Protein backbone atom coordinates (compact mmCIF):
# COMPACT_ATOMS: atom_id res chain seq x y z
CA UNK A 1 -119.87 181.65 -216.67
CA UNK A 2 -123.09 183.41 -216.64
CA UNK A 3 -124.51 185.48 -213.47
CA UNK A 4 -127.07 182.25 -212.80
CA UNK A 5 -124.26 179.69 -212.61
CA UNK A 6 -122.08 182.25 -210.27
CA UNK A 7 -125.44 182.50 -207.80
CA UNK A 8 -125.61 178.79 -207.79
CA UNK A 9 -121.84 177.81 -207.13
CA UNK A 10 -122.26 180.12 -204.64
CA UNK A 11 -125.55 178.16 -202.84
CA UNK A 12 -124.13 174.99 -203.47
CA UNK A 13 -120.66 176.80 -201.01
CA UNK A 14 -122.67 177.28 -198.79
CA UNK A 15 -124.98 174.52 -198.77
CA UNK A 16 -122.70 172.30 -197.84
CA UNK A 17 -121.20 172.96 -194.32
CA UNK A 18 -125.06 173.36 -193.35
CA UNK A 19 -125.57 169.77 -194.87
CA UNK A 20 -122.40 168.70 -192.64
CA UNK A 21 -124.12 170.85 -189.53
CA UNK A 22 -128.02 169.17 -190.38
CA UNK A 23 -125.88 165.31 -190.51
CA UNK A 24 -123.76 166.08 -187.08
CA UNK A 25 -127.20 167.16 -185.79
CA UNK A 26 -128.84 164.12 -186.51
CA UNK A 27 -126.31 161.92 -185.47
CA UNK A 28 -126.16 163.51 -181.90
CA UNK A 29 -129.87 163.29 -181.48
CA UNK A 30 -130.04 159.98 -182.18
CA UNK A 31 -127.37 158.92 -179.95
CA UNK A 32 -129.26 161.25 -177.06
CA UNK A 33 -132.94 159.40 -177.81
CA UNK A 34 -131.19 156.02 -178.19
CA UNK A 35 -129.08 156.80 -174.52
CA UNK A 36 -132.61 157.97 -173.19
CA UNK A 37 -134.85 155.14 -174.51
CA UNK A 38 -132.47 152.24 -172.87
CA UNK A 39 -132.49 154.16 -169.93
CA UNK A 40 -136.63 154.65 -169.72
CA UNK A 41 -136.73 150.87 -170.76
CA UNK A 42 -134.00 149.94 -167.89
CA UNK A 43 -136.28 152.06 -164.97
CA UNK A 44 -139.64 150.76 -166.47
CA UNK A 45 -138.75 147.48 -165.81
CA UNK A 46 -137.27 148.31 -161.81
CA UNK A 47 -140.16 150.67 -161.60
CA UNK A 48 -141.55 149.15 -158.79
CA UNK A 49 -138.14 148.57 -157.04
CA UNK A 50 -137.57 152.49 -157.76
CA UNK A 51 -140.31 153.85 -156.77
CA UNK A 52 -140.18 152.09 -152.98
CA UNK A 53 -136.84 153.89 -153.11
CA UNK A 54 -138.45 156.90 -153.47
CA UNK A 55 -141.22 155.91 -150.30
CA UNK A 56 -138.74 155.81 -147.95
CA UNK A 57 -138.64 159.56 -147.02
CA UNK A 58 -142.22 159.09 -146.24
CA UNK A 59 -141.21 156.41 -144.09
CA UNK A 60 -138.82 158.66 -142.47
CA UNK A 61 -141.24 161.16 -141.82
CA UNK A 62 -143.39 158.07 -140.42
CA UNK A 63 -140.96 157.62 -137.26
CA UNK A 64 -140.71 160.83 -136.86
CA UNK A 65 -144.37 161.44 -136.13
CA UNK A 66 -144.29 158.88 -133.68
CA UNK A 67 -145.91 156.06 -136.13
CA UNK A 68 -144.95 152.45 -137.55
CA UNK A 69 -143.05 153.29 -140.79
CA UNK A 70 -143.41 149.93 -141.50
CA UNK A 71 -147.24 150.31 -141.75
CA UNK A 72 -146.84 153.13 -144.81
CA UNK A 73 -149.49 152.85 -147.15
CA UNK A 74 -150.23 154.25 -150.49
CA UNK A 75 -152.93 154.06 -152.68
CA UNK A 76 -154.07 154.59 -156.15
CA UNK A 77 -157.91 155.25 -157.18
CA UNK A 78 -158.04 154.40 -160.82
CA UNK A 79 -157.10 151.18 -162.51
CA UNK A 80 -154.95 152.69 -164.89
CA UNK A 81 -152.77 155.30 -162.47
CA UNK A 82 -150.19 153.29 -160.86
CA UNK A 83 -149.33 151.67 -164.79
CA UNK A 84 -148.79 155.58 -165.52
CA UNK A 85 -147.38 156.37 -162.43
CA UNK A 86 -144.69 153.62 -163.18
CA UNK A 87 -143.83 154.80 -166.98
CA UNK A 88 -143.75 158.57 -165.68
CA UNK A 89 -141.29 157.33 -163.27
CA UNK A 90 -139.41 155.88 -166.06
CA UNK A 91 -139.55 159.02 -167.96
CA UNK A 92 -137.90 160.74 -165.33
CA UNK A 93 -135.20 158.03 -164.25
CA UNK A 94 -134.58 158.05 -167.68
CA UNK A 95 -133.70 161.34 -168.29
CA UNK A 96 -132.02 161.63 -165.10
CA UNK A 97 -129.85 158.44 -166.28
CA UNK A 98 -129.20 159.77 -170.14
CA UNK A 99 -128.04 163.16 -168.89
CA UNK A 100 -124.68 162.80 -168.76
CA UNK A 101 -124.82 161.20 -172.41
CA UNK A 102 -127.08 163.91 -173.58
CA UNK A 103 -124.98 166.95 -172.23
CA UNK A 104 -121.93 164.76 -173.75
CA UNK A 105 -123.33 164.80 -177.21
CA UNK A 106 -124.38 168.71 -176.85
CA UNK A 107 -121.10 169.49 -175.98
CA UNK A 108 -119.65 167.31 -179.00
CA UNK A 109 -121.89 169.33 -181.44
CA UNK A 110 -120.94 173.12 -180.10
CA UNK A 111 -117.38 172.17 -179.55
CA UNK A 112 -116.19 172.52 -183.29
CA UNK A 113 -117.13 176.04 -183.17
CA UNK A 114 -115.58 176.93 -180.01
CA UNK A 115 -111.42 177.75 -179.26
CA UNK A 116 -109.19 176.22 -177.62
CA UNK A 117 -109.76 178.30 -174.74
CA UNK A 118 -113.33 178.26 -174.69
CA UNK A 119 -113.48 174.28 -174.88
CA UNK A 120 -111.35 174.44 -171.66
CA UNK A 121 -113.46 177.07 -169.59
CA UNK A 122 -117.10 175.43 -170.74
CA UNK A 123 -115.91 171.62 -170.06
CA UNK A 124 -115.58 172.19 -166.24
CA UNK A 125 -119.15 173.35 -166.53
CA UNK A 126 -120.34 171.02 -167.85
CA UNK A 127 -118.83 168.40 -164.92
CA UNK A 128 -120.28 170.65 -162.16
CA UNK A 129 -123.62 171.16 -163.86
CA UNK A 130 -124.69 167.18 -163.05
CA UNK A 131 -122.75 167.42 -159.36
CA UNK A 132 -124.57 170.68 -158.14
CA UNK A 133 -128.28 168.81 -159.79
CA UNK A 134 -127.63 165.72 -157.48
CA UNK A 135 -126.64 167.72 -154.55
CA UNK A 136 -129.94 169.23 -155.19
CA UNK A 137 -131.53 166.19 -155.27
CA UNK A 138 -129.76 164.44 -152.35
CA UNK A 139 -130.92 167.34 -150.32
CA UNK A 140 -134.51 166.87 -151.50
CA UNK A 141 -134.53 163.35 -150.58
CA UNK A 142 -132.45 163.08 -147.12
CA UNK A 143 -134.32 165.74 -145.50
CA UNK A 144 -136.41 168.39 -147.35
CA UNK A 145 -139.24 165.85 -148.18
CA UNK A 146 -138.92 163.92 -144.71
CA UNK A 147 -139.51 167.22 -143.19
CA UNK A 148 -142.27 168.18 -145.75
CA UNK A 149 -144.27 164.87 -145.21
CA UNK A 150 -143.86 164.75 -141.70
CA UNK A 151 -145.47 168.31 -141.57
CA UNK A 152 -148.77 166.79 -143.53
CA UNK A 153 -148.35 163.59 -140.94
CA UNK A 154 -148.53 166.28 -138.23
CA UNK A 155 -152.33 167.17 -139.84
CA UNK A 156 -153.75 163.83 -138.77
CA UNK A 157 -156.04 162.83 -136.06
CA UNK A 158 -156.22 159.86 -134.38
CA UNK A 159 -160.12 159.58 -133.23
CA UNK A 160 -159.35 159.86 -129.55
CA UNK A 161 -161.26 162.75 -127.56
CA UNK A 162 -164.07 163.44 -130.00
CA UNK A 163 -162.35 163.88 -132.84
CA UNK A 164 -162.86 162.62 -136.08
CA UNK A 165 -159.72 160.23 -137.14
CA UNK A 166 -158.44 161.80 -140.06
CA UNK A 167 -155.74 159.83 -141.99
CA UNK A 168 -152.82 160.78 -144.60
CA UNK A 169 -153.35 158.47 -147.52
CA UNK A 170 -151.08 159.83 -150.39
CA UNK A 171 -152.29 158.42 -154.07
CA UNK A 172 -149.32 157.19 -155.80
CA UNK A 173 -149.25 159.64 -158.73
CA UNK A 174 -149.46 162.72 -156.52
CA UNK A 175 -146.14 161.32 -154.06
CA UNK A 176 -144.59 160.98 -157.16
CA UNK A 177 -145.73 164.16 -159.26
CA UNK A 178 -144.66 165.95 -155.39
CA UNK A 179 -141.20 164.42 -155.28
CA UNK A 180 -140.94 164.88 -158.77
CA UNK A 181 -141.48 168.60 -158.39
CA UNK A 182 -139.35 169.05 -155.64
CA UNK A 183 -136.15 167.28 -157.02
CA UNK A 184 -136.31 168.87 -160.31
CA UNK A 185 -136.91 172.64 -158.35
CA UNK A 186 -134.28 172.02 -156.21
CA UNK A 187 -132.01 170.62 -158.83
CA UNK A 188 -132.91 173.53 -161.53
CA UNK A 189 -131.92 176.23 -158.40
CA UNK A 190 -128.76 173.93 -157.81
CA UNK A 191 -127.43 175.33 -160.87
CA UNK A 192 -127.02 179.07 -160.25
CA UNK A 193 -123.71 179.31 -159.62
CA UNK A 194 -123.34 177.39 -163.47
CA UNK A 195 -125.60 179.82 -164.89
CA UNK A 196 -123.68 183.06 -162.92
CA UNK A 197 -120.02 181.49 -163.46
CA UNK A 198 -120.65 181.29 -167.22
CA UNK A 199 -122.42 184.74 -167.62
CA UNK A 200 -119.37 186.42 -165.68
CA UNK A 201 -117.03 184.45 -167.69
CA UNK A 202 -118.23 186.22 -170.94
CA UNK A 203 -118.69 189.24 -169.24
CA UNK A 204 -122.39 189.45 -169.03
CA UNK A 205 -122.53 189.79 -165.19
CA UNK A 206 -120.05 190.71 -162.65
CA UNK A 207 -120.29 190.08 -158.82
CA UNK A 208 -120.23 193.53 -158.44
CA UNK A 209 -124.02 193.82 -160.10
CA UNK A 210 -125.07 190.64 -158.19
CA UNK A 211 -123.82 191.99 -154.89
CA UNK A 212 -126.10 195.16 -155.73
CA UNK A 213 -129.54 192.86 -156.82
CA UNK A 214 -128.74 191.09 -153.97
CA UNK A 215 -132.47 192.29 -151.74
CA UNK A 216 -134.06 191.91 -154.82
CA UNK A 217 -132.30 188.30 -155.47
CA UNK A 218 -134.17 187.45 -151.63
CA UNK A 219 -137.22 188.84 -152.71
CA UNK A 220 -137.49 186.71 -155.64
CA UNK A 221 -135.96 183.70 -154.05
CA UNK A 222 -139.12 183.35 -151.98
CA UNK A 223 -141.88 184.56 -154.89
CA UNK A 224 -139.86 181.38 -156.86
CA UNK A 225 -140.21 179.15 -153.86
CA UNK A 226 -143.64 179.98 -153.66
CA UNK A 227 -144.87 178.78 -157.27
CA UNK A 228 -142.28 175.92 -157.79
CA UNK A 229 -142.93 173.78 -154.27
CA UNK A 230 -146.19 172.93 -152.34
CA UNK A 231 -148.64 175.19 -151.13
CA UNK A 232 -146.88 175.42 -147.60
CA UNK A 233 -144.77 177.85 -145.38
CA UNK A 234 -141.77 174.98 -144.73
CA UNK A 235 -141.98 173.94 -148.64
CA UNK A 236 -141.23 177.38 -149.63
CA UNK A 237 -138.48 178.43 -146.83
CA UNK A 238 -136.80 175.13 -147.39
CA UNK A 239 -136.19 176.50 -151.01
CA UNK A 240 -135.46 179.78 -150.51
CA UNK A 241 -133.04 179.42 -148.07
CA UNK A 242 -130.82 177.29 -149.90
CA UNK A 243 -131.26 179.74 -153.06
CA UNK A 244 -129.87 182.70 -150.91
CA UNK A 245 -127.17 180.70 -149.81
CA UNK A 246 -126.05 179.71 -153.51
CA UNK A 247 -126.50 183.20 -154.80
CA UNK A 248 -123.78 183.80 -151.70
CA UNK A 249 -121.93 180.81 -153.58
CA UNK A 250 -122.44 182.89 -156.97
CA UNK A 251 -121.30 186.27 -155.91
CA UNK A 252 -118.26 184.20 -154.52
CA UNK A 253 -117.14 182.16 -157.35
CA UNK A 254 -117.97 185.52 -159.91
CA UNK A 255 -115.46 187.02 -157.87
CA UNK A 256 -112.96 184.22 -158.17
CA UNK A 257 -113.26 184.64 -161.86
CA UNK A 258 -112.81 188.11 -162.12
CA UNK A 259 -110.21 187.40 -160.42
CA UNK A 260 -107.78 184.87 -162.50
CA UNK A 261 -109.12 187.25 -165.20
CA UNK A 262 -107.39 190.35 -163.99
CA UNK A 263 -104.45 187.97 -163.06
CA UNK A 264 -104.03 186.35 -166.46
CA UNK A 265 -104.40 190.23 -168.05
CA UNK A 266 -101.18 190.93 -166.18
CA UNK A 267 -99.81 188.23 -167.37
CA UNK A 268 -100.05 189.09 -171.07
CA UNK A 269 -99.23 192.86 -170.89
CA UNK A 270 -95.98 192.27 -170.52
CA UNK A 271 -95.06 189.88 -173.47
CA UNK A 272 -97.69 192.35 -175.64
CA UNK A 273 -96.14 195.22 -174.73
CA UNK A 274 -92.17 193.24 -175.32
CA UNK A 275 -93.82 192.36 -178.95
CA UNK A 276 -95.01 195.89 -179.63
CA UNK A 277 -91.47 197.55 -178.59
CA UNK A 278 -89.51 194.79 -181.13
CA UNK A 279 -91.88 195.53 -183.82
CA UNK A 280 -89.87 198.29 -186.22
CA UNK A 281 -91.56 201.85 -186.93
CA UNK A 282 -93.29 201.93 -190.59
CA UNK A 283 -91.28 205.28 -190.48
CA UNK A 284 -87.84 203.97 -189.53
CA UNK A 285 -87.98 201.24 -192.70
């Protein structure tokens, strides 16, 4: 066999597992844009229903400025903007909807190249990732944007004594774009303790080094609040506070895991150390 047909055996080796890898890819992105296009398709058509869902923190905020929440009114300025607004809502129902799926079919295309043991320490990850983004979100939409809008309700004037009446009239795309922003800020910051766990799992952090950054981690809890939510003082404390307290949660749960590290170490320097002592000398055979 000549040098030429030894180079080519030897593409056509290795060819072929990245073949296997390119097919596995495409099947797992298909099922992801197929699991997100039913979804968009399934929130287009409740769009309406979905996004009054999404109103009633703003009505919330309504009673608690004193006003008739059932008198909430929104408006939209251009003939086309509440279509869009609808099939951006979709978008992001849909995404919201197809994560698990998504994250499922991720997992099924790294998971062939992981142990045993790394399956098992990434999978309960991967459950708490989704949990911790709709905590974020439930906390966005029970009270951070209730307390948010009823700050900007607070702004108004009603006419009487001179004044000018002033009224809040939010346009459709920008409640949405607003809400929008806030659940997927909080939800992103919601996974820090994901993000730390893993990194101290593989030993890329400890909680040692995050209980040293910890003024800096303040510091830049509020410069993050400050670009991510509305240009307002309550916008940005109501993020940063929450971000301290699950850098607290990070620092905790690091330590946790150093902690059944060290313990499982112990465990195993025993039977290693049993193995080593039964295994003869080269010099005794």
């Amino acid at each position: 066999m000549s040098v030429s047909d030894k180079e080519r055996e030897e593409i056509e080796k290795s060819s072929a597992p990245l073949i296997e890898h390119l097919i596995e890819l495409r099947r797992r992105l298909i099922w992801s844009l197929g699991g997100f296009f039913v979804a968009f398709l399934v929130c287009f058509f409740f769009a309406k229903r979905l996004f009054n869902l999404l109103v009633i923190p703003f009505k919330w905020a309504t009673q608690w400025a004193g006003l008739d929440p059932h008198k909430v009114e929104l408006i939209y300025t251009a003939p086309q903007e509440f279509f869009f607004t609808q099939v951006k809502l979709a978008m992001f129902g849909g995404m919201v909807i197809a994560f698990p799926l998504i994250a499922t079919q991720i997992y099924k295309f790294i998971a062939p190249g992981l142990y045993k043991n790394e399956r098992s320490a990434f999978l309960p990850f991967l459950i708490a990732s989704p949990i911790l983004f709709l905590m974020g979100a439930s906390l966005v939409y029970f009270f951070f944007t209730p307390m948010v809008m009823w700050f900007f309700l607070a702004m108004q004037q009603t006419g009487t004594n001179d004044q000018v009446q002033i009224s809040l009239l939010p346009k459709v795309s920008e409640y949405l774009s607003l809400i929008m922003t806030l659940i997927f800020s909080f939800g992103l910051v919601f996974q820090l303790p994901v993000v730390t766990s893993l990194l101290t799992r593989v030993g890329l952090l400890s909680s040692q080094a995050l209980a040293e950054k910890r003024k800096w981690a303040i510091v830049l809890s509020f410069v993050v609040a400050a670009v991510l939510t509305p240009p307002d003082p309550m916008s940005q404390c109501g993020l940063a506070i929450p971000t301290i307290i699950l850098y607290e949660v990070a620092i905790w749960s690091s330590r946790m895991i150093e902690r059944a590290q060290a313990r499982d170490r112990l465990a195993r320097e025993p039977a290693e150390s049993s193995v080593t002592s039964n295994t003869p000398d080269a010099s005794s055979s």
